[in-house]
PDB file of C-alpha atoms in Angstrom:
ATOM      1  CA  TYR P 804      -4.046  -7.289   8.275  1.00 85.00           C
ATOM      2  CA  GLU P 805      -3.954 -11.058   8.007  1.00 86.00           C
ATOM      3  CA  ASN P 806      -7.189 -12.911   8.614  1.00 88.00           C
ATOM      4  CA  PRO P 807      -6.539 -15.714  11.167  1.00 90.00           C
ATOM      5  CA  GLY P 808      -8.884 -18.031   9.274  1.00 89.00           C
ATOM      6  CA  ALA P 809     -12.038 -19.909  10.128  1.00 86.00           C
ATOM      7  CA  GLY P 810     -10.629 -21.392  13.333  1.00 83.00           C
ATOM      8  CA  GLY P 811      -9.464 -18.032  14.636  1.00 82.00           C
ATOM      9  CA  PHE P 812     -12.783 -16.210  15.001  1.00 80.00           C
ATOM     10  CA  ASP P 813     -11.713 -14.635  18.292  1.00 87.00           C
ATOM     11  CA  ALA P 814      -8.020 -14.374  17.357  1.00 90.00           C
ATOM     12  CA  GLU P 815      -6.221 -11.107  16.706  1.00 91.00           C
ATOM     13  CA  TRP P 816      -5.477 -10.204  13.086  1.00 91.00           C
ATOM     14  CA  THR P 817      -1.749  -9.878  12.339  1.00 90.00           C
ATOM     15  CA  ARG P 818      -0.670  -6.475  11.004  1.00 89.00           C
ATOM     16  CA  HIS P 819       1.735  -6.386   8.039  1.00 86.00           C
ATOM     17  CA  VAL P 820       3.203  -3.017   6.978  1.00 87.00           C
ATOM     18  CA  ILE P 821       4.068  -3.005   3.279  1.00 90.00           C
ATOM     19  CA  ASP P 822       5.253   0.598   2.965  1.00 88.00           C
ATOM     20  CA  PRO P 823       5.637   2.815   6.046  1.00 85.00           C
ATOM     21  CA  ASN P 824       5.809   5.884   3.764  1.00 81.00           C
ATOM     22  CA  LEU P 825       2.131   5.559   2.861  1.00 82.00           C
ATOM     23  CA  VAL P 826       0.974   7.563   5.840  1.00 77.00           C
ATOM     24  CA  GLU P 827      -2.791   7.693   5.440  1.00 82.00           C
ATOM     25  CA  ASN P 828      -4.264   5.118   3.067  1.00 83.00           C
ATOM     26  CA  ARG P 829      -7.674   6.033   1.736  1.00 85.00           C
ATOM     27  CA  THR P 830      -8.240   3.059  -0.531  1.00 90.00           C
ATOM     28  CA  VAL P 831      -6.672  -0.374  -0.932  1.00 92.00           C
ATOM     29  CA  ALA P 832      -7.787  -2.817  -3.603  1.00 95.00           C
ATOM     30  CA  ALA P 833      -6.594  -6.390  -4.120  1.00 95.00           C
ATOM     31  CA  ALA P 834      -6.720  -7.864  -7.625  1.00 98.00           C
ATOM     32  CA  ASP P 835      -4.442  -9.554 -10.139  1.00 98.00           C
ATOM     33  CA  PHE P 836      -3.587  -6.310 -11.958  1.00 96.00           C
ATOM     34  CA  ASN P 837      -0.785  -7.773 -14.100  1.00 96.00           C
ATOM     35  CA  GLN P 838      -2.580 -11.093 -14.757  1.00 97.00           C
ATOM     36  CA  ASP P 839       0.205 -13.310 -13.417  1.00 97.00           C
ATOM     37  CA  GLY P 840      -2.046 -15.368 -11.133  1.00 98.00           C
ATOM     38  CA  ARG P 841      -1.095 -13.556  -7.896  1.00 97.00           C
ATOM     39  CA  LEU P 842      -3.100 -10.930  -6.008  1.00 96.00           C
ATOM     40  CA  ASP P 843      -1.514  -7.481  -6.195  1.00 97.00           C
ATOM     41  CA  LEU P 844      -2.395  -4.359  -4.215  1.00 96.00           C
ATOM     42  CA  LEU P 845      -3.368  -0.878  -5.352  1.00 96.00           C
ATOM     43  CA  ALA P 846      -3.280   1.864  -2.703  1.00 93.00           C
ATOM     44  CA  GLY P 847      -4.351   5.492  -2.694  1.00 90.00           C
ATOM     45  CA  SER P 848      -2.674   7.476   0.056  1.00 86.00           C
ATOM     46  CA  VAL P 849      -2.194  11.004   1.347  1.00 82.00           C
ATOM     47  CA  GLY P 850       0.208  12.289   3.956  1.00 70.00           C
ATOM     48  CA  ALA P 851       3.019  14.666   4.753  1.00 54.00           C
ATOM     49  CA  SER P 852       5.684  12.091   3.881  1.00 56.00           C
ATOM     50  CA  PHE P 853       5.127  12.924   0.207  1.00 49.00           C
ATOM     51  CA  THR P 854       5.807  16.653   0.575  1.00 50.00           C
ATOM     52  CA  ASN P 855       9.088  18.530   0.503  1.00 53.00           C
ATOM     53  CA  ALA P 856      10.420  19.910   3.768  1.00 49.00           C
ATOM     54  CA  ALA P 857       9.760  23.414   2.416  1.00 51.00           C
ATOM     55  CA  ASP P 858       6.050  22.660   2.002  1.00 52.00           C
ATOM     56  CA  SER P 859       3.707  23.629   4.778  1.00 52.00           C
ATOM     57  CA  ALA P 860       1.893  21.150   6.951  1.00 54.00           C
ATOM     58  CA  ALA P 861      -1.507  22.474   5.877  1.00 55.00           C
ATOM     59  CA  PRO P 862      -3.818  19.650   4.781  1.00 51.00           C
ATOM     60  CA  ALA P 863      -4.136  21.123   1.290  1.00 53.00           C
ATOM     61  CA  ASP P 864      -0.344  20.859   0.880  1.00 55.00           C
ATOM     62  CA  HIS P 865      -0.059  17.212   1.827  1.00 63.00           C
ATOM     63  CA  GLY P 866       1.130  14.935  -0.892  1.00 72.00           C
ATOM     64  CA  ALA P 867      -0.833  12.128  -2.424  1.00 83.00           C
ATOM     65  CA  ALA P 868       0.064   8.939  -4.249  1.00 87.00           C
ATOM     66  CA  VAL P 869      -1.468   6.045  -6.109  1.00 91.00           C
ATOM     67  CA  VAL P 870       0.803   3.032  -5.811  1.00 93.00           C
ATOM     68  CA  TRP P 871       0.625  -0.487  -7.250  1.00 96.00           C
ATOM     69  CA  PHE P 872       2.392  -3.240  -5.326  1.00 96.00           C
ATOM     70  CA  ALA P 873       3.039  -6.201  -7.607  1.00 98.00           C
ATOM     71  CA  ASN P 874       3.083  -9.521  -5.770  1.00 97.00           C
ATOM     72  CA  THR P 875       6.428 -11.176  -6.600  1.00 97.00           C
ATOM     73  CA  GLY P 876       5.377 -14.541  -5.192  1.00 96.00           C
ATOM     74  CA  ARG P 877       8.275 -14.428  -2.735  1.00 95.00           C
ATOM     75  CA  THR P 878       8.019 -14.187   1.022  1.00 89.00           C
ATOM     76  CA  GLY P 879       9.532 -11.585   3.300  1.00 84.00           C
ATOM     77  CA  ASP P 880      10.633  -8.055   2.506  1.00 83.00           C
ATOM     78  CA  ASP P 881      10.792  -8.578  -1.270  1.00 90.00           C
ATOM     79  CA  ARG P 882       7.253  -9.898  -1.658  1.00 93.00           C
ATOM     80  CA  TRP P 883       5.896  -6.564  -2.969  1.00 95.00           C
ATOM     81  CA  LEU P 884       7.445  -4.629  -5.874  1.00 96.00           C
ATOM     82  CA  LYS P 885       6.398  -0.977  -5.631  1.00 94.00           C
ATOM     83  CA  HIS P 886       5.310   0.981  -8.729  1.00 95.00           C
ATOM     84  CA  VAL P 887       4.306   4.622  -8.239  1.00 92.00           C
ATOM     85  CA  ILE P 888       1.470   5.393 -10.632  1.00 92.00           C
ATOM     86  CA  ASP P 889       0.943   9.016  -9.584  1.00 88.00           C
ATOM     87  CA  ASP P 890       2.502  11.203  -6.911  1.00 83.00           C
ATOM     88  CA  GLU P 891       2.162  14.586  -8.612  1.00 78.00           C
ATOM     89  CA  HIS P 892      -1.468  15.455  -7.877  1.00 68.00           C
ATOM     90  CA  ARG P 893      -2.670  16.932  -4.636  1.00 60.00           C
TER      91      ARG P 893
END
């Protein structure tokens, strides 16, 4: 969500979806992880989108992922470069 700034105290925050496959984010951190001067994002997510169709829908079978989105400095759809750190643990 984009903060509308000091003048927009009563304004609605704009929603930006970076990756619709991260179904249920548990943690998001913003920091310059690659030390290039731009804020990157690190997300921890769970959700059925990470499981195979043969897997059950039981909560214990839902997939999980830790993903780093490097900020490319561009605008638009190619602003974030996705790096999957871990998607094997459940």
